[in-house]
Amino acid sequence: GLINASWQFGFNGQLCLLFDSDSGCWTMVHSKGKWMKEKWENDRAVTDFFKKVSMADCQCWFQDFLLHWEKMLKTTGK
């Protein structure tokens, strides 16, 4: 069967953005998530990526996500 998930994104412990993998909808919970919602909502590749990770293709996709995420953190960290 299919496995669905929701994703929660936050800044400094504050929940800011939700993604529902079943519907593909992004929901802004706090104003700090506005820029991320606008950017990711309009990026079909990002939405497709989170949907694929959530639909049981987890092992391979999640490893790819972690590699990308680690690279992104290293390039944006101070």
Coordinates of C-alpha atoms in Angstrom, one line a residue:
G1 CA 0.0 0.0 0.0
L2 CA 0.9 3.6 -0.1
I3 CA 2.4 5.4 2.8
N4 CA 1.6 9.1 3.2
A5 CA 3.3 11.6 5.4
S6 CA 3.2 15.2 6.3
W7 CA 6.3 17.3 6.7
Q8 CA 6.8 20.0 9.3
F9 CA 9.4 22.8 8.9
G10 CA 10.3 25.2 11.6
F11 CA 12.8 27.9 12.6
N12 CA 14.2 28.2 16.1
G13 CA 11.6 25.7 17.5
Q14 CA 8.7 27.6 15.9
L15 CA 6.5 25.5 13.5
C16 CA 6.3 27.6 10.3
L17 CA 5.3 25.4 7.3
L18 CA 3.5 22.2 6.7
F19 CA 3.5 20.0 3.6
D20 CA 0.8 17.3 3.0
S21 CA 2.2 14.6 0.7
D22 CA -1.2 13.2 -0.1
S23 CA -2.6 16.5 -1.5
G24 CA 0.8 18.2 -2.4
C25 CA -0.4 21.3 -0.5
W26 CA 1.9 23.7 1.5
T27 CA 0.4 25.4 4.5
M28 CA 2.0 28.4 6.2
V29 CA 1.6 28.2 9.9
H30 CA 3.7 31.2 10.9
S31 CA 4.8 34.2 8.9
K32 CA 8.5 33.1 9.1
G33 CA 7.6 30.3 6.6
K34 CA 6.3 32.7 4.0
W35 CA 9.4 32.9 1.8
M36 CA 9.9 29.1 2.0
K37 CA 6.3 28.4 1.1
E38 CA 6.4 30.8 -1.9
K39 CA 9.7 29.3 -3.2
W40 CA 8.9 25.7 -2.7
E41 CA 5.2 25.8 -3.6
N42 CA 6.2 27.0 -7.1
D43 CA 9.0 24.5 -7.5
R44 CA 7.5 21.3 -8.9
A45 CA 10.7 19.4 -8.3
V46 CA 10.6 20.1 -4.6
T47 CA 7.0 19.1 -4.2
D48 CA 7.6 15.9 -6.2
F49 CA 10.6 15.1 -4.1
F50 CA 8.7 15.3 -0.8
K51 CA 5.9 13.3 -2.3
K52 CA 8.2 10.5 -3.5
V53 CA 10.0 10.4 -0.1
S54 CA 6.7 10.1 1.6
M55 CA 5.3 7.3 -0.7
A56 CA 7.6 4.5 0.5
D57 CA 10.5 5.1 -1.8
C58 CA 12.1 6.4 1.4
Q59 CA 15.4 4.7 1.7
C60 CA 17.0 5.9 -1.6
W61 CA 15.2 9.3 -1.7
F62 CA 15.8 10.1 1.9
Q63 CA 19.5 9.4 1.6
D64 CA 19.6 11.8 -1.4
F65 CA 17.7 14.4 0.6
L66 CA 20.1 14.1 3.6
L67 CA 23.1 14.5 1.3
H68 CA 21.6 17.6 -0.4
W69 CA 20.5 19.0 3.0
E70 CA 24.0 18.6 4.5
K71 CA 25.6 20.3 1.5
M72 CA 23.1 23.1 1.8
L73 CA 23.7 23.6 5.5
K74 CA 27.5 23.7 5.0
T75 CA 27.1 26.4 2.3
T76 CA 24.7 28.6 4.3
G77 CA 26.1 28.0 7.8
K78 CA 28.2 30.7 9.5

